[in-house]
Amino acid sequence: MRQAPKVIDVPVEKEDQSEYNLGEKVREMLGRWKEMVKQTSCTEKGDEWTGEIDNRLRHYLSHLDSFFDKFKTHRPKARDSVHSLLNALEHTDTPVAKRAADATFEEWNGFRQFFNRVAHHGAFPGEEVFEEQLRDFEDFLHRLLRPPTSEEISEIDQIIDEAEGQHDR
């Protein structure tokens, strides 16, 4: 489910994670932290923080701010990624569509929680229940990717294209 934006080929606001190694970035920030703590005048031997922010701490805090900005870009919350995916699949941007996307997200999240419990937490509700959830999820994906109105929307788009083509002449 986490790979759906790639499989469905829907752009989701997120940069390529292959170039972003979170562990490496955290180790880098930790090194900067240790160096800053040694040199700042805002602590006594790295214990209690006191006084005004000095240039060392100010410089580190600016790096920390940048770190969190990059983290947010490269590692968005799953909820944000799924909402981006669902919004990209919607054909309109109306309040009704947004409410529908929220409801769709809740349904998606229910499936995600079920399959995560089975895959990662040793919960197995039995073969019959599992297969029923799997069928329901397949139906959900089918409705999501090929909504019943998609054929009508395609037909309407074709009529509009033809009408606009005649108007240009």
PDB file of C-alpha atoms in Angstrom:
ATOM      1  CA  MET A   1       0.000   0.000   0.000  1.00  0.00           C
ATOM      2  CA  ARG A   2       2.941   2.291   0.731  1.00  0.00           C
ATOM      3  CA  GLN A   3       4.132   1.853  -2.862  1.00  0.00           C
ATOM      4  CA  ALA A   4       0.759   2.701  -4.437  1.00  0.00           C
ATOM      5  CA  PRO A   5       1.801   6.147  -5.753  1.00  0.00           C
ATOM      6  CA  LYS A   6       4.645   4.524  -7.709  1.00  0.00           C
ATOM      7  CA  VAL A   7       2.555   1.601  -8.980  1.00  0.00           C
ATOM      8  CA  ILE A   8      -0.439   3.732  -9.923  1.00  0.00           C
ATOM      9  CA  ASP A   9       1.964   6.301 -11.444  1.00  0.00           C
ATOM     10  CA  VAL A  10       0.415   9.293  -9.727  1.00  0.00           C
ATOM     11  CA  PRO A  11       2.806  12.106  -8.809  1.00  0.00           C
ATOM     12  CA  VAL A  12       2.925  12.661  -5.063  1.00  0.00           C
ATOM     13  CA  GLU A  13       4.632  15.694  -3.589  1.00  0.00           C
ATOM     14  CA  LYS A  14       7.785  13.999  -2.420  1.00  0.00           C
ATOM     15  CA  GLU A  15      11.368  14.029  -3.561  1.00  0.00           C
ATOM     16  CA  ASP A  16      13.257  10.864  -4.434  1.00  0.00           C
ATOM     17  CA  GLN A  17      14.158   9.080  -1.197  1.00  0.00           C
ATOM     18  CA  SER A  18      16.999   7.124  -2.771  1.00  0.00           C
ATOM     19  CA  GLU A  19      19.255  10.174  -2.377  1.00  0.00           C
ATOM     20  CA  TYR A  20      18.103  10.798   1.199  1.00  0.00           C
ATOM     21  CA  ASN A  21      19.571   8.582   3.904  1.00  0.00           C
ATOM     22  CA  LEU A  22      17.898   9.480   7.209  1.00  0.00           C
ATOM     23  CA  GLY A  23      20.455   7.640   9.356  1.00  0.00           C
ATOM     24  CA  GLU A  24      23.298   9.485   7.637  1.00  0.00           C
ATOM     25  CA  LYS A  25      21.581  12.847   8.130  1.00  0.00           C
ATOM     26  CA  VAL A  26      20.904  12.148  11.823  1.00  0.00           C
ATOM     27  CA  ARG A  27      24.548  11.126  12.405  1.00  0.00           C
ATOM     28  CA  GLU A  28      25.641  14.330  10.679  1.00  0.00           C
ATOM     29  CA  MET A  29      23.387  16.421  12.925  1.00  0.00           C
ATOM     30  CA  LEU A  30      24.602  14.512  15.996  1.00  0.00           C
ATOM     31  CA  GLY A  31      28.220  15.318  15.126  1.00  0.00           C
ATOM     32  CA  ARG A  32      27.348  18.976  14.717  1.00  0.00           C
ATOM     33  CA  TRP A  33      25.458  18.849  18.009  1.00  0.00           C
ATOM     34  CA  LYS A  34      28.403  17.437  19.936  1.00  0.00           C
ATOM     35  CA  GLU A  35      30.778  19.980  18.430  1.00  0.00           C
ATOM     36  CA  MET A  36      28.415  22.857  19.165  1.00  0.00           C
ATOM     37  CA  VAL A  37      27.896  21.750  22.791  1.00  0.00           C
ATOM     38  CA  LYS A  38      31.689  21.726  23.318  1.00  0.00           C
ATOM     39  CA  GLN A  39      32.067  25.256  21.987  1.00  0.00           C
ATOM     40  CA  THR A  40      28.915  27.113  23.008  1.00  0.00           C
ATOM     41  CA  SER A  41      28.850  29.451  25.987  1.00  0.00           C
ATOM     42  CA  CYS A  42      25.205  28.526  26.610  1.00  0.00           C
ATOM     43  CA  THR A  43      25.962  25.433  28.691  1.00  0.00           C
ATOM     44  CA  GLU A  44      28.293  24.526  31.490  1.00  0.00           C
ATOM     45  CA  LYS A  45      30.018  21.293  30.414  1.00  0.00           C
ATOM     46  CA  GLY A  46      27.002  20.364  28.282  1.00  0.00           C
ATOM     47  CA  ASP A  47      24.677  20.100  31.280  1.00  0.00           C
ATOM     48  CA  GLU A  48      22.350  23.036  31.898  1.00  0.00           C
ATOM     49  CA  TRP A  49      21.404  25.590  29.277  1.00  0.00           C
ATOM     50  CA  THR A  50      21.851  29.194  30.416  1.00  0.00           C
ATOM     51  CA  GLY A  51      22.172  32.710  29.039  1.00  0.00           C
ATOM     52  CA  GLU A  52      21.602  34.221  25.647  1.00  0.00           C
ATOM     53  CA  ILE A  53      21.851  32.198  22.459  1.00  0.00           C
ATOM     54  CA  ASP A  54      25.416  32.551  21.205  1.00  0.00           C
ATOM     55  CA  ASN A  55      26.573  32.336  17.587  1.00  0.00           C
ATOM     56  CA  ARG A  56      27.490  28.634  17.881  1.00  0.00           C
ATOM     57  CA  LEU A  57      24.022  27.634  19.068  1.00  0.00           C
ATOM     58  CA  ARG A  58      22.345  30.002  16.588  1.00  0.00           C
ATOM     59  CA  HIS A  59      24.330  28.425  13.728  1.00  0.00           C
ATOM     60  CA  TYR A  60      23.404  24.901  14.867  1.00  0.00           C
ATOM     61  CA  LEU A  61      19.722  25.805  15.224  1.00  0.00           C
ATOM     62  CA  SER A  62      19.695  27.074  11.629  1.00  0.00           C
ATOM     63  CA  HIS A  63      21.099  23.682  10.507  1.00  0.00           C
ATOM     64  CA  LEU A  64      18.491  21.922  12.614  1.00  0.00           C
ATOM     65  CA  ASP A  65      15.723  23.956  10.972  1.00  0.00           C
ATOM     66  CA  SER A  66      17.054  22.992   7.533  1.00  0.00           C
ATOM     67  CA  PHE A  67      17.315  19.341   8.619  1.00  0.00           C
ATOM     68  CA  PHE A  68      13.640  19.231   9.609  1.00  0.00           C
ATOM     69  CA  ASP A  69      12.562  20.974   6.392  1.00  0.00           C
ATOM     70  CA  LYS A  70      14.415  18.367   4.310  1.00  0.00           C
ATOM     71  CA  PHE A  71      13.064  15.561   6.468  1.00  0.00           C
ATOM     72  CA  LYS A  72       9.514  16.779   5.918  1.00  0.00           C
ATOM     73  CA  THR A  73      10.099  16.923   2.143  1.00  0.00           C
ATOM     74  CA  HIS A  74      11.815  13.539   1.820  1.00  0.00           C
ATOM     75  CA  ARG A  75       9.800  11.639   4.417  1.00  0.00           C
ATOM     76  CA  PRO A  76       6.231  12.948   4.367  1.00  0.00           C
ATOM     77  CA  LYS A  77       3.703  11.421   6.721  1.00  0.00           C
ATOM     78  CA  ALA A  78       1.948   8.437   5.213  1.00  0.00           C
ATOM     79  CA  ARG A  79      -1.348  10.289   5.669  1.00  0.00           C
ATOM     80  CA  ASP A  80      -0.076  13.199   3.529  1.00  0.00           C
ATOM     81  CA  SER A  81       1.199  10.868   0.791  1.00  0.00           C
ATOM     82  CA  VAL A  82      -2.086   8.965   0.643  1.00  0.00           C
ATOM     83  CA  HIS A  83      -4.094  12.210   0.607  1.00  0.00           C
ATOM     84  CA  SER A  84      -1.937  13.461  -2.288  1.00  0.00           C
ATOM     85  CA  LEU A  85      -2.554  10.190  -4.102  1.00  0.00           C
ATOM     86  CA  LEU A  86      -6.312  10.303  -3.515  1.00  0.00           C
ATOM     87  CA  ASN A  87      -6.527  13.977  -4.516  1.00  0.00           C
ATOM     88  CA  ALA A  88      -4.634  13.232  -7.729  1.00  0.00           C
ATOM     89  CA  LEU A  89      -7.165  10.520  -8.563  1.00  0.00           C
ATOM     90  CA  GLU A  90     -10.139  12.864  -8.076  1.00  0.00           C
ATOM     91  CA  HIS A  91     -11.575  14.496 -11.177  1.00  0.00           C
ATOM     92  CA  THR A  92     -12.800  17.614  -9.409  1.00  0.00           C
ATOM     93  CA  ASP A  93     -11.686  19.873  -6.572  1.00  0.00           C
ATOM     94  CA  THR A  94     -15.075  20.528  -4.998  1.00  0.00           C
ATOM     95  CA  PRO A  95     -15.893  20.385  -1.271  1.00  0.00           C
ATOM     96  CA  VAL A  96     -17.859  17.190  -1.952  1.00  0.00           C
ATOM     97  CA  ALA A  97     -14.776  15.640  -3.591  1.00  0.00           C
ATOM     98  CA  LYS A  98     -12.663  16.640  -0.589  1.00  0.00           C
ATOM     99  CA  ARG A  99     -15.127  15.016   1.819  1.00  0.00           C
ATOM    100  CA  ALA A 100     -15.171  11.937  -0.401  1.00  0.00           C
ATOM    101  CA  ALA A 101     -11.345  11.879  -0.375  1.00  0.00           C
ATOM    102  CA  ASP A 102     -11.372  12.075   3.444  1.00  0.00           C
ATOM    103  CA  ALA A 103     -13.819   9.165   3.633  1.00  0.00           C
ATOM    104  CA  THR A 104     -11.743   7.241   1.096  1.00  0.00           C
ATOM    105  CA  PHE A 105      -8.651   7.892   3.194  1.00  0.00           C
ATOM    106  CA  GLU A 106     -10.374   6.486   6.281  1.00  0.00           C
ATOM    107  CA  GLU A 107     -11.308   3.354   4.332  1.00  0.00           C
ATOM    108  CA  TRP A 108      -7.731   3.095   2.984  1.00  0.00           C
ATOM    109  CA  ASN A 109      -6.344   3.521   6.477  1.00  0.00           C
ATOM    110  CA  GLY A 110      -8.596   0.771   7.831  1.00  0.00           C
ATOM    111  CA  PHE A 111      -7.171  -1.653   5.278  1.00  0.00           C
ATOM    112  CA  ARG A 112      -3.627  -0.448   6.001  1.00  0.00           C
ATOM    113  CA  GLN A 113      -4.068  -1.046   9.731  1.00  0.00           C
ATOM    114  CA  PHE A 114      -5.515  -4.517   9.172  1.00  0.00           C
ATOM    115  CA  PHE A 115      -2.725  -5.634   6.834  1.00  0.00           C
ATOM    116  CA  ASN A 116      -0.015  -4.060   9.032  1.00  0.00           C
ATOM    117  CA  ARG A 117      -1.293  -6.009  12.035  1.00  0.00           C
ATOM    118  CA  VAL A 118      -1.160  -9.203  10.002  1.00  0.00           C
ATOM    119  CA  ALA A 119       2.187  -8.520   8.317  1.00  0.00           C
ATOM    120  CA  HIS A 120       4.113  -6.977  11.200  1.00  0.00           C
ATOM    121  CA  HIS A 121       2.422  -7.764  14.495  1.00  0.00           C
ATOM    122  CA  GLY A 122       1.594 -11.445  14.273  1.00  0.00           C
ATOM    123  CA  ALA A 123      -2.161 -10.943  14.177  1.00  0.00           C
ATOM    124  CA  PHE A 124      -3.891 -13.496  11.994  1.00  0.00           C
ATOM    125  CA  PRO A 125      -7.673 -13.416  12.157  1.00  0.00           C
ATOM    126  CA  GLY A 126      -8.101 -16.643  10.235  1.00  0.00           C
ATOM    127  CA  GLU A 127      -8.011 -17.479   6.557  1.00  0.00           C
ATOM    128  CA  GLU A 128     -11.664 -16.651   5.905  1.00  0.00           C
ATOM    129  CA  VAL A 129     -11.475 -13.164   7.444  1.00  0.00           C
ATOM    130  CA  PHE A 130      -8.146 -12.474   5.741  1.00  0.00           C
ATOM    131  CA  GLU A 131      -9.487 -13.463   2.322  1.00  0.00           C
ATOM    132  CA  GLU A 132     -12.602 -11.358   2.877  1.00  0.00           C
ATOM    133  CA  GLN A 133     -10.454  -8.316   3.733  1.00  0.00           C
ATOM    134  CA  LEU A 134      -8.292  -8.983   0.699  1.00  0.00           C
ATOM    135  CA  ARG A 135     -11.364  -9.175  -1.582  1.00  0.00           C
ATOM    136  CA  ASP A 136     -12.758  -5.986  -0.019  1.00  0.00           C
ATOM    137  CA  PHE A 137      -9.433  -4.241  -0.569  1.00  0.00           C
ATOM    138  CA  GLU A 138      -9.322  -5.383  -4.204  1.00  0.00           C
ATOM    139  CA  ASP A 139     -12.870  -4.031  -4.689  1.00  0.00           C
ATOM    140  CA  PHE A 140     -11.828  -0.779  -3.009  1.00  0.00           C
ATOM    141  CA  LEU A 141      -8.846  -0.412  -5.353  1.00  0.00           C
ATOM    142  CA  HIS A 142     -11.009  -1.176  -8.361  1.00  0.00           C
ATOM    143  CA  ARG A 143     -13.520   1.532  -7.360  1.00  0.00           C
ATOM    144  CA  LEU A 144     -10.671   3.941  -6.670  1.00  0.00           C
ATOM    145  CA  LEU A 145      -8.843   3.388  -9.942  1.00  0.00           C
ATOM    146  CA  ARG A 146     -11.839   2.909 -12.184  1.00  0.00           C
ATOM    147  CA  PRO A 147     -14.792   4.740 -10.681  1.00  0.00           C
ATOM    148  CA  PRO A 148     -18.184   3.995 -12.276  1.00  0.00           C
ATOM    149  CA  THR A 149     -18.374   7.507 -13.722  1.00  0.00           C
ATOM    150  CA  SER A 150     -14.980   7.361 -15.441  1.00  0.00           C
ATOM    151  CA  GLU A 151     -16.515   6.224 -18.727  1.00  0.00           C
ATOM    152  CA  GLU A 152     -19.008   9.117 -18.631  1.00  0.00           C
ATOM    153  CA  ILE A 153     -16.220  11.587 -17.854  1.00  0.00           C
ATOM    154  CA  SER A 154     -14.191  10.290 -20.795  1.00  0.00           C
ATOM    155  CA  GLU A 155     -17.244  10.634 -23.041  1.00  0.00           C
ATOM    156  CA  ILE A 156     -17.899  14.201 -21.810  1.00  0.00           C
ATOM    157  CA  ASP A 157     -14.232  15.088 -22.402  1.00  0.00           C
ATOM    158  CA  GLN A 158     -14.502  13.753 -25.951  1.00  0.00           C
ATOM    159  CA  ILE A 159     -17.660  15.822 -26.622  1.00  0.00           C
ATOM    160  CA  ILE A 160     -15.959  18.959 -25.270  1.00  0.00           C
ATOM    161  CA  ASP A 161     -12.847  18.319 -27.377  1.00  0.00           C
ATOM    162  CA  GLU A 162     -14.989  17.894 -30.498  1.00  0.00           C
ATOM    163  CA  ALA A 163     -16.992  21.049 -29.718  1.00  0.00           C
ATOM    164  CA  GLU A 164     -13.862  23.096 -29.085  1.00  0.00           C
ATOM    165  CA  GLY A 165     -12.342  21.769 -32.303  1.00  0.00           C
ATOM    166  CA  GLN A 166     -15.374  22.971 -34.281  1.00  0.00           C
ATOM    167  CA  HIS A 167     -15.299  26.336 -32.525  1.00  0.00           C
ATOM    168  CA  ASP A 168     -11.667  26.972 -33.578  1.00  0.00           C
ATOM    169  CA  ARG A 169     -12.511  26.680 -37.296  1.00  0.00           C
TER     170      ARG A 169
END
